[in-house]
N, C-alpha and C. Protein backbone atom coordinates (compact mmCIF):
# COMPACT_ATOMS: atom_id res chain seq x y z
N ARG A 1 -15.05 18.01 5.03
CA ARG A 1 -14.58 18.25 3.89
C ARG A 1 -14.20 17.27 2.87
N ASP A 2 -14.50 17.20 1.59
CA ASP A 2 -14.24 16.02 0.96
C ASP A 2 -12.74 16.21 -0.04
N MET A 3 -11.97 15.01 0.04
CA MET A 3 -10.66 14.88 -0.38
C MET A 3 -10.88 14.87 -1.95
N GLU A 4 -10.20 15.61 -2.47
CA GLU A 4 -10.29 15.45 -4.19
C GLU A 4 -8.57 15.15 -4.58
N ILE A 5 -8.52 13.99 -5.46
CA ILE A 5 -7.09 13.77 -5.89
C ILE A 5 -7.52 13.33 -7.36
N PRO A 6 -7.20 14.43 -8.38
CA PRO A 6 -7.58 14.11 -9.74
C PRO A 6 -7.00 12.54 -10.30
N GLY A 7 -8.03 11.96 -10.80
CA GLY A 7 -7.77 10.76 -11.35
C GLY A 7 -7.85 9.54 -10.51
N GLN A 8 -8.29 9.98 -9.45
CA GLN A 8 -8.39 8.92 -8.21
C GLN A 8 -9.66 8.64 -7.73
N ASP A 9 -10.25 7.36 -7.62
CA ASP A 9 -11.55 7.24 -6.95
C ASP A 9 -11.43 6.97 -5.35
N LEU A 10 -11.57 7.73 -4.55
CA LEU A 10 -11.08 7.42 -3.28
C LEU A 10 -11.79 6.33 -2.38
N ASN A 11 -12.80 5.67 -2.90
CA ASN A 11 -13.32 4.60 -2.46
C ASN A 11 -13.47 3.41 -3.18
N ILE A 12 -12.76 2.35 -2.52
CA ILE A 12 -12.38 1.14 -3.29
C ILE A 12 -13.25 0.17 -2.47
N GLN A 13 -14.16 -0.75 -3.36
CA GLN A 13 -15.12 -1.47 -2.67
C GLN A 13 -14.56 -2.84 -2.13
N VAL A 14 -14.93 -3.43 -1.18
CA VAL A 14 -14.47 -4.56 -0.74
C VAL A 14 -15.72 -5.62 -0.21
N GLN A 15 -15.56 -6.97 -0.60
CA GLN A 15 -16.46 -7.84 0.02
C GLN A 15 -16.14 -8.31 1.48
N ALA A 16 -16.20 -7.37 2.29
CA ALA A 16 -15.98 -7.55 3.94
C ALA A 16 -16.96 -6.61 4.73
N PRO A 17 -17.38 -7.28 5.77
CA PRO A 17 -18.29 -6.53 6.56
C PRO A 17 -17.59 -5.28 7.05
N ILE A 18 -18.05 -3.94 7.16
CA ILE A 18 -17.55 -2.92 7.58
C ILE A 18 -18.79 -2.34 8.72
N TYR A 19 -18.62 -2.00 10.06
CA TYR A 19 -19.70 -1.44 10.62
C TYR A 19 -19.22 -0.16 11.14
N SER A 20 -20.10 0.44 11.68
CA SER A 20 -19.79 1.86 12.20
C SER A 20 -18.58 1.81 13.12
N GLY A 21 -18.61 0.73 14.00
CA GLY A 21 -17.50 0.67 15.25
C GLY A 21 -16.19 0.32 14.40
N ASN A 22 -16.00 -0.14 13.32
CA ASN A 22 -14.62 -0.31 12.90
C ASN A 22 -14.24 0.73 11.74
N SER A 23 -15.20 1.94 11.34
CA SER A 23 -14.87 2.64 10.37
C SER A 23 -13.83 3.55 10.76
N GLY A 24 -12.80 3.55 10.10
CA GLY A 24 -11.46 4.64 10.56
C GLY A 24 -10.54 3.65 10.88
N GLY A 25 -10.81 2.42 11.11
CA GLY A 25 -9.75 1.45 11.19
C GLY A 25 -9.18 0.81 10.00
N GLY A 26 -7.95 0.18 10.08
CA GLY A 26 -7.06 -0.44 9.17
C GLY A 26 -7.80 -1.33 8.24
N MET A 27 -7.24 -1.54 7.19
CA MET A 27 -7.70 -2.60 6.19
C MET A 27 -6.34 -3.12 5.75
N PHE A 28 -6.16 -4.51 6.03
CA PHE A 28 -4.92 -5.14 5.87
C PHE A 28 -4.78 -6.17 4.80
N ASP A 29 -3.91 -6.36 4.26
CA ASP A 29 -3.70 -7.52 3.19
C ASP A 29 -3.43 -8.78 4.17
N LYS A 30 -3.14 -10.18 3.48
CA LYS A 30 -2.74 -11.18 4.01
C LYS A 30 -1.63 -11.22 4.61
N ASN A 31 -0.71 -10.33 4.25
CA ASN A 31 0.64 -10.29 4.89
C ASN A 31 0.77 -9.23 6.17
N GLY A 32 -0.44 -8.82 6.33
CA GLY A 32 -0.67 -7.76 7.44
C GLY A 32 -0.12 -6.37 7.16
N ASN A 33 0.02 -6.11 5.73
CA ASN A 33 0.56 -4.83 5.34
C ASN A 33 -0.71 -3.93 5.39
N LEU A 34 -0.72 -2.68 5.74
CA LEU A 34 -1.60 -1.59 5.71
C LEU A 34 -1.90 -1.20 4.49
N ILE A 35 -3.33 -1.58 3.65
CA ILE A 35 -3.57 -1.28 2.56
C ILE A 35 -4.52 0.06 2.39
N GLY A 36 -5.22 0.29 3.42
CA GLY A 36 -6.12 1.39 3.43
C GLY A 36 -6.87 1.36 4.74
N ILE A 37 -7.62 2.44 4.94
CA ILE A 37 -8.47 2.78 6.04
C ILE A 37 -10.04 2.57 5.65
N CYS A 38 -10.64 1.82 6.44
CA CYS A 38 -12.28 1.65 6.24
C CYS A 38 -12.86 3.11 6.38
N SER A 39 -13.81 3.13 5.45
CA SER A 39 -14.52 4.53 5.39
C SER A 39 -15.85 4.45 5.39
N LYS A 40 -16.56 3.55 4.98
CA LYS A 40 -18.13 3.54 4.80
C LYS A 40 -18.52 2.00 4.54
N PHE A 41 -19.83 1.73 4.56
CA PHE A 41 -20.33 0.72 4.48
C PHE A 41 -21.78 0.96 3.67
N ALA A 42 -22.31 -0.26 3.03
CA ALA A 42 -23.49 -0.06 2.36
C ALA A 42 -24.79 -0.82 3.46
N ILE A 43 -25.56 0.04 3.49
CA ILE A 43 -26.45 -0.31 4.54
C ILE A 43 -27.35 -1.53 3.94
N ARG A 44 -27.76 -1.56 3.05
CA ARG A 44 -28.48 -2.59 2.33
C ARG A 44 -27.88 -3.74 1.57
N ALA A 45 -26.26 -3.70 1.66
CA ALA A 45 -25.70 -4.89 1.43
C ALA A 45 -24.50 -5.15 2.69
N PRO A 46 -25.15 -5.89 3.56
CA PRO A 46 -24.24 -6.04 4.93
C PRO A 46 -22.71 -6.45 4.73
N ASN A 47 -22.46 -6.99 3.47
CA ASN A 47 -20.97 -7.46 3.18
C ASN A 47 -20.30 -6.89 2.37
N VAL A 48 -20.75 -5.64 2.03
CA VAL A 48 -20.18 -4.64 1.17
C VAL A 48 -19.51 -3.38 1.97
N GLY A 49 -18.20 -3.18 1.85
CA GLY A 49 -17.81 -1.96 2.40
C GLY A 49 -16.75 -1.23 1.54
N PHE A 50 -16.06 -0.12 1.89
CA PHE A 50 -15.54 0.70 1.08
C PHE A 50 -14.24 1.14 1.85
N PHE A 51 -13.23 1.22 1.36
CA PHE A 51 -11.98 1.89 2.12
C PHE A 51 -11.28 2.95 1.29
N VAL A 52 -10.71 3.66 1.80
CA VAL A 52 -9.41 4.60 0.92
C VAL A 52 -8.15 3.94 1.08
N SER A 53 -7.66 3.82 -0.22
CA SER A 53 -6.29 3.33 -0.03
C SER A 53 -5.38 4.05 0.60
N ALA A 54 -4.20 3.31 1.09
CA ALA A 54 -3.11 3.95 1.67
C ALA A 54 -2.38 4.84 0.94
N LYS A 55 -2.18 4.41 -0.36
CA LYS A 55 -1.45 5.29 -1.48
C LYS A 55 -2.00 6.62 -1.46
N THR A 56 -3.47 6.80 -1.47
CA THR A 56 -4.39 7.87 -1.59
C THR A 56 -4.19 8.85 -0.53
N ILE A 57 -3.98 8.00 0.87
CA ILE A 57 -4.02 8.91 1.98
C ILE A 57 -2.61 9.64 2.14
N TRP A 58 -1.63 8.64 1.92
CA TRP A 58 -0.37 9.31 1.89
C TRP A 58 -0.19 10.56 1.04
N LYS A 59 -0.68 10.41 -0.15
CA LYS A 59 -0.64 11.57 -1.37
C LYS A 59 -1.48 12.78 -0.63
N PHE A 60 -2.52 12.42 0.04
CA PHE A 60 -3.25 13.73 0.71
C PHE A 60 -2.34 14.12 1.69
N VAL A 61 -1.69 13.49 2.52
CA VAL A 61 -0.89 13.86 3.72
C VAL A 61 0.30 14.77 3.12
N GLU A 62 0.98 14.32 1.96
CA GLU A 62 2.13 15.00 1.34
C GLU A 62 1.54 16.28 0.92
N ASN A 63 0.35 16.45 0.37
CA ASN A 63 -0.29 17.66 -0.13
C ASN A 63 -0.61 18.36 0.90
N TYR A 64 -0.95 18.09 1.79
CA TYR A 64 -1.27 18.80 3.09
C TYR A 64 -0.14 19.37 3.61
N ARG A 65 1.02 18.56 3.99
CA ARG A 65 2.20 19.20 4.53
C ARG A 65 2.84 20.20 3.63
N SER A 66 2.71 20.23 2.32
CA SER A 66 3.47 21.15 1.29
C SER A 66 2.39 22.30 1.05
N GLY A 67 1.40 22.21 1.71
CA GLY A 67 0.27 23.50 1.53
C GLY A 67 -0.49 23.28 0.43
N GLN A 68 -0.48 22.24 -0.35
CA GLN A 68 -1.19 22.12 -1.46
C GLN A 68 -2.47 21.38 -1.17
N HIS A 69 -3.28 21.73 -0.02
CA HIS A 69 -4.56 21.11 0.22
C HIS A 69 -5.66 22.10 -0.05
């Protein structure tokens, strides 16, 4: 099922290789803070990947817990 949060693009592009083995893993900033979860990669562009931001994930979790899913 697709997550829909009005006004937010769920996929953020990053210039980093994301492979099927690390999809679902964490995306961290230079200080080691979790900024998102790796979600998919571009087959024809090996150094282009996408992740869902941690802020978007927490919003989804909050909505789910409160029954707004």
